[in-house]
Coordinates of C-alpha atoms and ligand atoms in Angstrom, one line a residue:
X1 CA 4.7 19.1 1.3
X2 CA 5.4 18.4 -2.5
X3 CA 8.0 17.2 -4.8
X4 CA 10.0 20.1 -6.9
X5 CA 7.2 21.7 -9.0
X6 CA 9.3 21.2 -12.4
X7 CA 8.4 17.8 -11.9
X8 CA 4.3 18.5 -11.3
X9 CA 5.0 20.3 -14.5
X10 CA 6.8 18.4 -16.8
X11 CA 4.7 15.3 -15.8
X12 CA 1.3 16.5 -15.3
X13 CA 0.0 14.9 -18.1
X14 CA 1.6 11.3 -17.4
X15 CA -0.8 8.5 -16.1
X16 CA 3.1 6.3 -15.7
X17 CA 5.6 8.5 -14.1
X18 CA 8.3 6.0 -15.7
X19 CA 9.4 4.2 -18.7
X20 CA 7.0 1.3 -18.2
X21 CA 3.9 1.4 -20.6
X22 CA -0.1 0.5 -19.5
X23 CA 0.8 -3.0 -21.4
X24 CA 4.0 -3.7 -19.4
X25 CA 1.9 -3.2 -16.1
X26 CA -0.7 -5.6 -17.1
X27 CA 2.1 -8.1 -18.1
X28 CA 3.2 -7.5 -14.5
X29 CA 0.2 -7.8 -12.7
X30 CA -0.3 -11.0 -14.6
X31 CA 3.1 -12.5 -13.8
X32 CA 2.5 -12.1 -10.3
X33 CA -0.4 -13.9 -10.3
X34 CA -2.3 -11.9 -8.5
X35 CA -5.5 -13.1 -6.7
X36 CA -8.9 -10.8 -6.2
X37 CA -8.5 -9.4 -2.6
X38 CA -4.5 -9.1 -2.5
X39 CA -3.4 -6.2 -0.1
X40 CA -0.9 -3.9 -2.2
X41 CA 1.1 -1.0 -0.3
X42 CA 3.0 1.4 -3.3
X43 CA 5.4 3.8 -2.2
X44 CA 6.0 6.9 -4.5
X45 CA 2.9 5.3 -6.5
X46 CA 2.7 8.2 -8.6
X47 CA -0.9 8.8 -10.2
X48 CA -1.7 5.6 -9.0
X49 CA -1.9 3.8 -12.3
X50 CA -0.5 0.6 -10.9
X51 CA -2.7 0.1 -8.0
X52 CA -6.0 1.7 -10.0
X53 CA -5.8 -1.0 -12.9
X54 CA -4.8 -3.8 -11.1
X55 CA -8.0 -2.9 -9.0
X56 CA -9.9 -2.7 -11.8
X57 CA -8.0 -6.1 -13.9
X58 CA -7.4 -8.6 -11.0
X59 CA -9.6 -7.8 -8.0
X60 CA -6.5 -6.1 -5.3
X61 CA -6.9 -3.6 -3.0
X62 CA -4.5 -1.1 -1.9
X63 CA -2.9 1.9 -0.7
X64 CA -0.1 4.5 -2.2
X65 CA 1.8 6.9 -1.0
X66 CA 3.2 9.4 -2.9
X67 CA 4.6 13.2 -2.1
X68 CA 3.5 15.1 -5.1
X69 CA 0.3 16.9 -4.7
X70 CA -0.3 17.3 -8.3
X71 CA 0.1 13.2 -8.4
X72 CA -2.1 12.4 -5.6
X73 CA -4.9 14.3 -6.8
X74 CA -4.8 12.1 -10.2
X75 CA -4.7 9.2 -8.7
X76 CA -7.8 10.1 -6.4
X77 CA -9.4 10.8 -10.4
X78 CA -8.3 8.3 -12.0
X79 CA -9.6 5.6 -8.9
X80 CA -13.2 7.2 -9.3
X81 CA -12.3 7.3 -13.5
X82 CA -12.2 3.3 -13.4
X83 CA -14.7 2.3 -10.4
X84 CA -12.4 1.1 -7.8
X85 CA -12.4 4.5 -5.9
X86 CA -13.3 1.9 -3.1
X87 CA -10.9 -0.3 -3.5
X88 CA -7.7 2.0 -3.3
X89 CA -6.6 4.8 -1.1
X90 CA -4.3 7.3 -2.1
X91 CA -2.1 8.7 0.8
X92 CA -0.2 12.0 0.2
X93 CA 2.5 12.5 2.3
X94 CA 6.6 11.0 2.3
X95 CA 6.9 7.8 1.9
X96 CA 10.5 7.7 4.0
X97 CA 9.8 5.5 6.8
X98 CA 6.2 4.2 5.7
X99 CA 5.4 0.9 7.3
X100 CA 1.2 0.1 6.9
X101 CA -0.9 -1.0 9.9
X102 CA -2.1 -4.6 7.9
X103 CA 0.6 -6.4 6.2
X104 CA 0.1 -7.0 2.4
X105 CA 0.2 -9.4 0.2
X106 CA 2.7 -7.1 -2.6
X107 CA 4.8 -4.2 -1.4
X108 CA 6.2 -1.9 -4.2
X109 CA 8.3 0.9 -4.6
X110 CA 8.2 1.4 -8.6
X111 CA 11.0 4.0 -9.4
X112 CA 11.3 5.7 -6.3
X113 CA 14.1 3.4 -3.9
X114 CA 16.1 7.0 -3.2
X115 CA 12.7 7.4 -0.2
X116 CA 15.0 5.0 1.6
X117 CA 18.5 5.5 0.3
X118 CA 18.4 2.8 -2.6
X119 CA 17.5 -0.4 -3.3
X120 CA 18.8 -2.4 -0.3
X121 CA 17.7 0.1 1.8
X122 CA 13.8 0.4 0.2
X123 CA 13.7 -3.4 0.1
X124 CA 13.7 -3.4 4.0
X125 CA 11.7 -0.9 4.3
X126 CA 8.7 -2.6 2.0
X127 CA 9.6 -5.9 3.8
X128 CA 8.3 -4.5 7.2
X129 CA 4.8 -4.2 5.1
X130 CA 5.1 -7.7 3.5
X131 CA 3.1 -11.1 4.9
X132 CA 5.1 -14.3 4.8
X133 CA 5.2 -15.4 1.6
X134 CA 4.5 -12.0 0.4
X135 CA 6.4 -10.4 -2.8
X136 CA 8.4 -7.2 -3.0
X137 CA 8.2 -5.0 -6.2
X138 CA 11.0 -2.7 -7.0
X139 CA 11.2 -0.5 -10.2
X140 CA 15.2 0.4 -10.4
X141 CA 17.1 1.2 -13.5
X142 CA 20.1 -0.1 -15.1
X143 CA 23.2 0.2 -17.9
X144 CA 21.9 -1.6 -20.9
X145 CA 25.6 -0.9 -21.5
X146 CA 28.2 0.5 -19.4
X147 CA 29.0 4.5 -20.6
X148 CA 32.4 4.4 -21.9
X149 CA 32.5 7.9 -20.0
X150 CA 31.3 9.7 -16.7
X151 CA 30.5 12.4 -19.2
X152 CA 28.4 10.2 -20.8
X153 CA 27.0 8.8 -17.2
X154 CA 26.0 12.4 -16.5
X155 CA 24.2 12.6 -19.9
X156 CA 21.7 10.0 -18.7
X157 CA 21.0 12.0 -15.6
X158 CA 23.5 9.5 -13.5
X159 CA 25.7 11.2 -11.0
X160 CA 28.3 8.8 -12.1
X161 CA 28.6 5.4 -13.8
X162 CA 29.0 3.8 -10.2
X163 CA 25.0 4.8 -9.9
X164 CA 23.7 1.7 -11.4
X165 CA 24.8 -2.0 -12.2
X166 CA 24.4 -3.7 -15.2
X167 CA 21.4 -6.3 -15.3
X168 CA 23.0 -9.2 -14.3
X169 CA 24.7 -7.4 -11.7
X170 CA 21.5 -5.7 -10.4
X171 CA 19.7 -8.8 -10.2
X172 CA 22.9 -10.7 -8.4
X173 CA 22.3 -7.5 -6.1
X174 CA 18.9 -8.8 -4.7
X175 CA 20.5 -12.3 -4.1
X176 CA 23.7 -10.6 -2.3
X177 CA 20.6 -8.8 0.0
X178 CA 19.2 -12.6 0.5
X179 CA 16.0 -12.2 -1.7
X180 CA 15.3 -14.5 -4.3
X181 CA 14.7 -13.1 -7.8
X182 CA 10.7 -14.3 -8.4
X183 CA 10.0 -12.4 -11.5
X184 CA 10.7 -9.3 -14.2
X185 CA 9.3 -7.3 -16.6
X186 CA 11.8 -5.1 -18.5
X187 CA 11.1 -1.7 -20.0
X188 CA 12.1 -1.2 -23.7
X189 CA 13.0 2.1 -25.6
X190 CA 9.3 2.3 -26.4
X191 CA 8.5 2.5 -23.4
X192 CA 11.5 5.0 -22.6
X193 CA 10.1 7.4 -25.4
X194 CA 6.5 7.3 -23.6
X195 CA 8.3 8.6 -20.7
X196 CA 10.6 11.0 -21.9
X197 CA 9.4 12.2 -24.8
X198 CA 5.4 13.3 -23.2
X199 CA 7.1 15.7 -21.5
X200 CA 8.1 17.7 -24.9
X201 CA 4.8 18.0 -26.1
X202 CA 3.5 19.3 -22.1
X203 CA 6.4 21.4 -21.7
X204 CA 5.4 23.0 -24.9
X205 CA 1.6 23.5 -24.3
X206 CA 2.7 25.0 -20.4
X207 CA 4.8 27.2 -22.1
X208 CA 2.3 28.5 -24.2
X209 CA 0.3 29.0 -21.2
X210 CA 2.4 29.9 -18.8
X211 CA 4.6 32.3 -20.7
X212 CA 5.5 34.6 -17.5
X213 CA 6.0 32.2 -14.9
X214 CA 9.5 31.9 -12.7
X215 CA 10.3 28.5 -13.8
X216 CA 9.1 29.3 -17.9
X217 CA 13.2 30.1 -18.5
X218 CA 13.7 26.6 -17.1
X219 CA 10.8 24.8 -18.8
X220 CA 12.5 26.4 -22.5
X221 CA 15.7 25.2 -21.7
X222 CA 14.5 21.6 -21.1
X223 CA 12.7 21.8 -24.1
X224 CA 15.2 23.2 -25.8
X225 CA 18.1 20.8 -25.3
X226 CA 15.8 17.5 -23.8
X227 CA 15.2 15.7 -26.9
X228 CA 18.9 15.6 -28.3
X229 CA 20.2 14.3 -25.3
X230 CA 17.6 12.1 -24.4
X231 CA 18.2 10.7 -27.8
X232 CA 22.0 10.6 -27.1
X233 CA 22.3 9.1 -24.0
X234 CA 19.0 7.9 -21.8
X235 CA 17.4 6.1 -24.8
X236 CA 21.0 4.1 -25.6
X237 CA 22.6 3.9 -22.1
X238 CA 20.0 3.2 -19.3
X239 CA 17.2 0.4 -19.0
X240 CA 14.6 0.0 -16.8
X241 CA 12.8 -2.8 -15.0
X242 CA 10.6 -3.7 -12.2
X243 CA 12.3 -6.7 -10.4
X244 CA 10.1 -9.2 -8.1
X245 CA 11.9 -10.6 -4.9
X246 CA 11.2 -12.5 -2.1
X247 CA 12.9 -12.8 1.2
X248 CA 14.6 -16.1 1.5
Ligands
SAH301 N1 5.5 4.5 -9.1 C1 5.0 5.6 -9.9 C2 5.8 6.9 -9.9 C3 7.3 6.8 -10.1 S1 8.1 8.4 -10.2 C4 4.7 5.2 -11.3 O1 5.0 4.0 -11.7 O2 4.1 5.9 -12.1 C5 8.6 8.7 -8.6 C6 7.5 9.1 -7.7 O3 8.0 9.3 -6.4 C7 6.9 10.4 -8.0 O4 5.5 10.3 -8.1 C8 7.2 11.4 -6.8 O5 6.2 12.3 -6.6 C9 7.4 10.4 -5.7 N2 8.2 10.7 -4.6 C10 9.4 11.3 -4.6 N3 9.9 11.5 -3.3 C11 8.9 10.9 -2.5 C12 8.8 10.7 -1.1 N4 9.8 11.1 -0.3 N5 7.7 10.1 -0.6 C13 6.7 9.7 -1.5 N6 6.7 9.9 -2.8 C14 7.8 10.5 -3.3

Protein backbone atom coordinates (compact mmCIF):
# COMPACT_ATOMS: atom_id res chain seq x y z
CA UNK A 1 0.00 0.00 0.00
CA UNK A 2 1.55 3.49 -0.88
CA UNK A 3 0.65 6.85 -2.24
CA UNK A 4 1.63 7.41 -6.16
CA UNK A 5 5.53 7.21 -6.11
CA UNK A 6 5.92 10.75 -7.94
CA UNK A 7 4.83 11.92 -4.79
CA UNK A 8 7.53 9.80 -2.44
CA UNK A 9 9.78 11.46 -5.01
CA UNK A 10 9.11 14.84 -5.48
CA UNK A 11 8.71 15.18 -1.56
CA UNK A 12 11.25 12.94 -0.07
CA UNK A 13 13.14 15.53 1.17
CA UNK A 14 10.13 17.57 2.86
CA UNK A 15 9.85 17.37 6.78
CA UNK A 16 6.09 19.59 6.02
CA UNK A 17 4.28 18.01 3.15
CA UNK A 18 2.33 21.51 2.83
CA UNK A 19 2.70 25.15 2.68
CA UNK A 20 2.84 25.60 6.37
CA UNK A 21 6.46 26.38 7.70
CA UNK A 22 8.16 24.69 11.23
CA UNK A 23 7.25 28.41 12.73
CA UNK A 24 3.58 28.27 11.61
CA UNK A 25 3.24 24.79 13.44
CA UNK A 26 4.64 26.11 16.62
CA UNK A 27 2.28 29.19 16.37
CA UNK A 28 -0.32 26.48 16.16
CA UNK A 29 0.57 24.29 18.74
CA UNK A 30 0.69 27.35 20.85
CA UNK A 31 -2.71 28.77 20.02
CA UNK A 32 -4.22 25.62 20.96
CA UNK A 33 -3.04 25.68 24.14
CA UNK A 34 -1.90 22.61 24.34
CA UNK A 35 -1.36 20.88 27.78
CA UNK A 36 1.68 18.09 28.44
CA UNK A 37 -0.20 14.72 28.07
CA UNK A 38 -2.85 15.71 25.31
CA UNK A 39 -3.89 12.70 23.10
CA UNK A 40 -3.42 13.71 19.30
CA UNK A 41 -4.77 11.40 16.39
CA UNK A 42 -3.27 12.89 12.68
CA UNK A 43 -4.69 11.51 9.70
CA UNK A 44 -2.34 11.69 6.52
CA UNK A 45 0.31 13.13 9.11
CA UNK A 46 2.89 12.95 6.67
CA UNK A 47 6.54 12.72 8.19
CA UNK A 48 5.08 13.38 11.28
CA UNK A 49 6.45 16.77 11.82
CA UNK A 50 3.35 17.95 13.58
CA UNK A 51 3.00 15.34 16.13
CA UNK A 52 7.04 14.92 16.58
CA UNK A 53 7.58 18.70 17.71
CA UNK A 54 4.61 19.21 19.51
CA UNK A 55 5.89 16.03 21.47
CA UNK A 56 9.01 17.41 21.84
CA UNK A 57 7.58 21.59 22.49
CA UNK A 58 4.41 20.98 24.62
CA UNK A 59 4.47 17.56 26.30
CA UNK A 60 1.38 15.53 23.72
CA UNK A 61 1.33 12.19 22.77
CA UNK A 62 0.08 10.77 19.71
CA UNK A 63 -0.56 8.71 16.83
CA UNK A 64 -0.49 9.33 12.78
CA UNK A 65 -1.64 7.65 10.08
CA UNK A 66 -0.38 8.17 6.97
CA UNK A 67 -0.27 5.91 3.49
CA UNK A 68 3.00 6.75 2.04
CA UNK A 69 5.79 4.38 2.92
CA UNK A 70 8.51 6.70 2.11
CA UNK A 71 6.63 9.22 4.81
CA UNK A 72 6.05 6.77 7.47
CA UNK A 73 9.49 5.72 7.65
CA UNK A 74 10.56 9.55 8.25
CA UNK A 75 8.46 10.13 10.69
CA UNK A 76 9.58 6.81 12.69
CA UNK A 77 13.36 8.98 12.18
CA UNK A 78 12.48 11.95 12.84
CA UNK A 79 10.42 10.65 16.39
CA UNK A 80 13.78 8.89 17.52
CA UNK A 81 15.78 12.30 15.81
CA UNK A 82 14.01 14.55 18.64
CA UNK A 83 13.48 11.97 21.72
CA UNK A 84 9.96 11.45 21.74
CA UNK A 85 10.10 8.11 19.78
CA UNK A 86 8.03 7.18 22.93
CA UNK A 87 5.71 9.43 22.82
CA UNK A 88 4.32 9.06 19.16
CA UNK A 89 3.36 6.21 17.02
CA UNK A 90 3.47 6.24 13.47
CA UNK A 91 0.77 4.03 11.74
CA UNK A 92 1.13 3.22 8.04
CA UNK A 93 -1.78 2.23 6.48
CA UNK A 94 -5.23 4.44 4.89
CA UNK A 95 -6.46 6.64 6.90
CA UNK A 96 -10.25 6.32 5.21
CA UNK A 97 -12.38 5.17 7.94
CA UNK A 98 -9.69 5.55 10.88
CA UNK A 99 -11.46 5.94 14.24
CA UNK A 100 -8.68 5.34 17.42
CA UNK A 101 -9.47 3.00 20.33
CA UNK A 102 -8.93 6.08 23.21
CA UNK A 103 -10.49 9.29 22.30
CA UNK A 104 -8.18 12.32 22.07
CA UNK A 105 -7.87 15.41 23.14
CA UNK A 106 -6.99 17.05 19.17
CA UNK A 107 -7.98 15.18 16.04
CA UNK A 108 -6.33 16.48 12.83
CA UNK A 109 -6.36 15.92 9.28
CA UNK A 110 -3.71 18.64 7.97
CA UNK A 111 -4.05 18.73 4.12
CA UNK A 112 -5.42 15.50 3.48
CA UNK A 113 -9.74 15.90 3.86
CA UNK A 114 -10.08 13.93 0.24
CA UNK A 115 -9.36 10.40 2.89
CA UNK A 116 -13.04 11.07 3.54
CA UNK A 117 -14.39 12.95 0.65
CA UNK A 118 -13.71 16.64 1.95
CA UNK A 119 -14.01 18.70 4.58
CA UNK A 120 -17.56 17.94 5.98
CA UNK A 121 -16.98 14.53 5.42
CA UNK A 122 -13.23 14.36 7.27
CA UNK A 123 -14.59 16.52 10.07
CA UNK A 124 -17.00 13.58 11.04
CA UNK A 125 -14.78 11.31 10.65
CA UNK A 126 -12.03 12.97 13.32
CA UNK A 127 -15.08 13.77 15.52
CA UNK A 128 -15.67 10.02 16.19
CA UNK A 129 -11.81 10.28 17.66
CA UNK A 130 -12.54 13.53 19.66
CA UNK A 131 -13.39 13.68 23.69
CA UNK A 132 -15.98 16.20 24.68
CA UNK A 133 -14.59 19.35 24.64
CA UNK A 134 -11.99 18.11 22.26
CA UNK A 135 -10.72 20.25 19.11
CA UNK A 136 -10.73 19.25 15.48
CA UNK A 137 -7.75 20.39 13.23
CA UNK A 138 -8.29 20.60 9.52
CA UNK A 139 -5.57 21.84 7.00
CA UNK A 140 -7.85 22.85 3.69
CA UNK A 141 -6.98 25.36 1.16
CA UNK A 142 -8.64 28.34 -0.24
CA UNK A 143 -8.89 31.27 -3.18
CA UNK A 144 -7.02 34.13 -1.78
CA UNK A 145 -8.93 35.43 -4.86
CA UNK A 146 -11.34 33.91 -7.04
CA UNK A 147 -9.61 32.80 -10.71
CA UNK A 148 -11.20 34.97 -13.22
CA UNK A 149 -10.96 31.62 -15.33
CA UNK A 150 -11.43 27.71 -14.94
CA UNK A 151 -8.26 27.80 -17.04
CA UNK A 152 -6.71 29.63 -14.49
CA UNK A 153 -8.48 27.14 -11.65
CA UNK A 154 -6.73 24.30 -13.46
CA UNK A 155 -3.41 26.12 -13.30
CA UNK A 156 -3.46 25.91 -9.47
CA UNK A 157 -3.98 22.18 -9.72
CA UNK A 158 -7.97 22.83 -9.01
CA UNK A 159 -10.29 20.69 -10.93
CA UNK A 160 -12.40 23.69 -11.20
CA UNK A 161 -13.00 26.96 -9.40
CA UNK A 162 -16.08 25.27 -7.55
CA UNK A 163 -13.13 23.20 -5.65
CA UNK A 164 -12.56 25.66 -2.96
CA UNK A 165 -14.38 28.68 -1.18
CA UNK A 166 -12.98 31.82 -0.47
CA UNK A 167 -11.90 32.41 3.26
CA UNK A 168 -14.75 33.80 4.63
CA UNK A 169 -16.79 31.30 2.88
CA UNK A 170 -14.69 28.36 4.10
CA UNK A 171 -14.85 29.38 7.52
CA UNK A 172 -18.92 30.07 7.22
CA UNK A 173 -18.53 26.31 5.95
CA UNK A 174 -17.52 24.89 9.38
CA UNK A 175 -20.42 26.97 11.08
CA UNK A 176 -23.06 25.62 8.21
CA UNK A 177 -21.57 21.90 9.45
CA UNK A 178 -22.43 23.13 13.25
CA UNK A 179 -18.70 23.60 14.51
CA UNK A 180 -17.59 26.61 15.93
CA UNK A 181 -14.56 28.34 14.42
CA UNK A 182 -11.86 28.12 17.72
CA UNK A 183 -8.80 29.14 16.07
CA UNK A 184 -6.43 29.73 12.63
CA UNK A 185 -3.23 29.94 11.55
CA UNK A 186 -2.87 30.98 7.81
CA UNK A 187 -0.10 29.98 5.47
CA UNK A 188 1.59 32.81 3.49
CA UNK A 189 3.46 32.72 0.10
CA UNK A 190 6.57 32.01 2.13
CA UNK A 191 5.37 29.37 3.27
CA UNK A 192 3.91 28.36 -0.30
CA UNK A 193 7.53 28.68 -1.78
CA UNK A 194 8.87 26.13 1.06
CA UNK A 195 6.48 23.83 -0.29
CA UNK A 196 6.57 24.08 -3.83
CA UNK A 197 9.57 25.24 -4.66
CA UNK A 198 11.86 22.15 -2.42
CA UNK A 199 10.56 20.03 -4.85
CA UNK A 200 12.81 21.82 -7.82
CA UNK A 201 15.93 21.48 -6.24
CA UNK A 202 14.94 17.26 -5.27
CA UNK A 203 13.55 16.75 -8.59
CA UNK A 204 16.84 17.97 -9.91
CA UNK A 205 19.23 15.95 -7.59
CA UNK A 206 16.79 12.53 -8.45
CA UNK A 207 17.29 13.29 -11.82
CA UNK A 208 20.75 13.32 -11.63
CA UNK A 209 20.51 10.12 -9.94
CA UNK A 210 18.01 8.45 -11.30
CA UNK A 211 18.65 9.30 -15.02
CA UNK A 212 16.98 5.85 -16.39
CA UNK A 213 14.18 5.37 -14.37
CA UNK A 214 10.32 5.07 -15.79
CA UNK A 215 9.04 8.04 -14.12
CA UNK A 216 12.62 10.27 -15.06
CA UNK A 217 10.52 11.59 -18.39
CA UNK A 218 7.90 12.73 -15.83
CA UNK A 219 10.18 14.14 -13.13
CA UNK A 220 11.89 16.49 -16.28
CA UNK A 221 8.68 17.66 -17.33
CA UNK A 222 7.75 18.85 -13.79
CA UNK A 223 10.83 20.43 -13.47
CA UNK A 224 10.74 21.76 -16.55
CA UNK A 225 7.40 23.67 -16.60
CA UNK A 226 6.75 23.66 -12.37
CA UNK A 227 8.32 26.79 -11.49
CA UNK A 228 6.54 29.15 -14.10
CA UNK A 229 3.36 27.98 -13.30
CA UNK A 230 3.63 27.66 -9.82
CA UNK A 231 4.69 31.28 -9.99
CA UNK A 232 1.63 32.04 -12.22
CA UNK A 233 -1.10 30.61 -10.57
CA UNK A 234 -0.58 28.52 -7.07
CA UNK A 235 1.58 31.34 -5.44
CA UNK A 236 -1.23 34.25 -6.53
CA UNK A 237 -4.47 32.25 -6.50
CA UNK A 238 -4.70 29.62 -3.65
CA UNK A 239 -4.10 30.09 0.27
CA UNK A 240 -3.78 27.78 2.79
CA UNK A 241 -4.71 27.40 6.43
CA UNK A 242 -5.25 25.02 9.23
CA UNK A 243 -8.81 25.90 10.74
CA UNK A 244 -9.65 24.79 14.48
CA UNK A 245 -13.37 23.80 15.18
CA UNK A 246 -15.31 22.50 17.68
CA UNK A 247 -18.63 20.68 17.63
CA UNK A 248 -21.32 22.90 19.03
N1 LIG B 1 -0.25 16.41 7.35
C1 LIG B 1 1.04 16.20 6.72
C2 LIG B 1 0.97 15.73 5.30
C3 LIG B 1 0.05 16.45 4.35
S1 LIG B 1 0.21 15.92 2.66
C4 LIG B 1 1.90 17.43 6.87
O1 LIG B 1 1.39 18.44 7.37
O2 LIG B 1 3.07 17.41 6.51
C5 LIG B 1 -1.03 14.67 2.51
C6 LIG B 1 -0.63 13.35 3.14
O3 LIG B 1 -1.71 12.45 3.03
C7 LIG B 1 0.57 12.67 2.50
O4 LIG B 1 1.52 12.41 3.50
C8 LIG B 1 0.00 11.37 1.92
O5 LIG B 1 0.92 10.29 1.98
C9 LIG B 1 -1.17 11.15 2.83
N2 LIG B 1 -2.27 10.33 2.30
C10 LIG B 1 -2.87 10.39 1.09
N3 LIG B 1 -3.90 9.53 1.02
C11 LIG B 1 -3.95 8.90 2.23
C12 LIG B 1 -4.80 7.90 2.80
N4 LIG B 1 -5.80 7.37 2.12
N5 LIG B 1 -4.55 7.50 4.07
C13 LIG B 1 -3.53 8.02 4.78
N6 LIG B 1 -2.71 8.98 4.31
C14 LIG B 1 -2.92 9.41 3.05
Amino acid sequence: MDIPRIFNITESAHRIHNPFTPEKFAVLGAALRLKTGTKILDLGCGSGEMLCTWARDYGITGTGVDMSSVFSKQAELRAEELGVAGKVKFIHGDAAGYVSDEKVGVAACVGATWIAGGVAGTAKLLERSLRKGGIILIGEPYWRQIPPTEEVAKGCLAHSISDFLILPKLVASFANLGYDVVEMVLADQDGWDRYEAAKWLTMRRWLEENPNDELAKDVRAQLTSEPERYASYTREYLGWGVFAIMPR
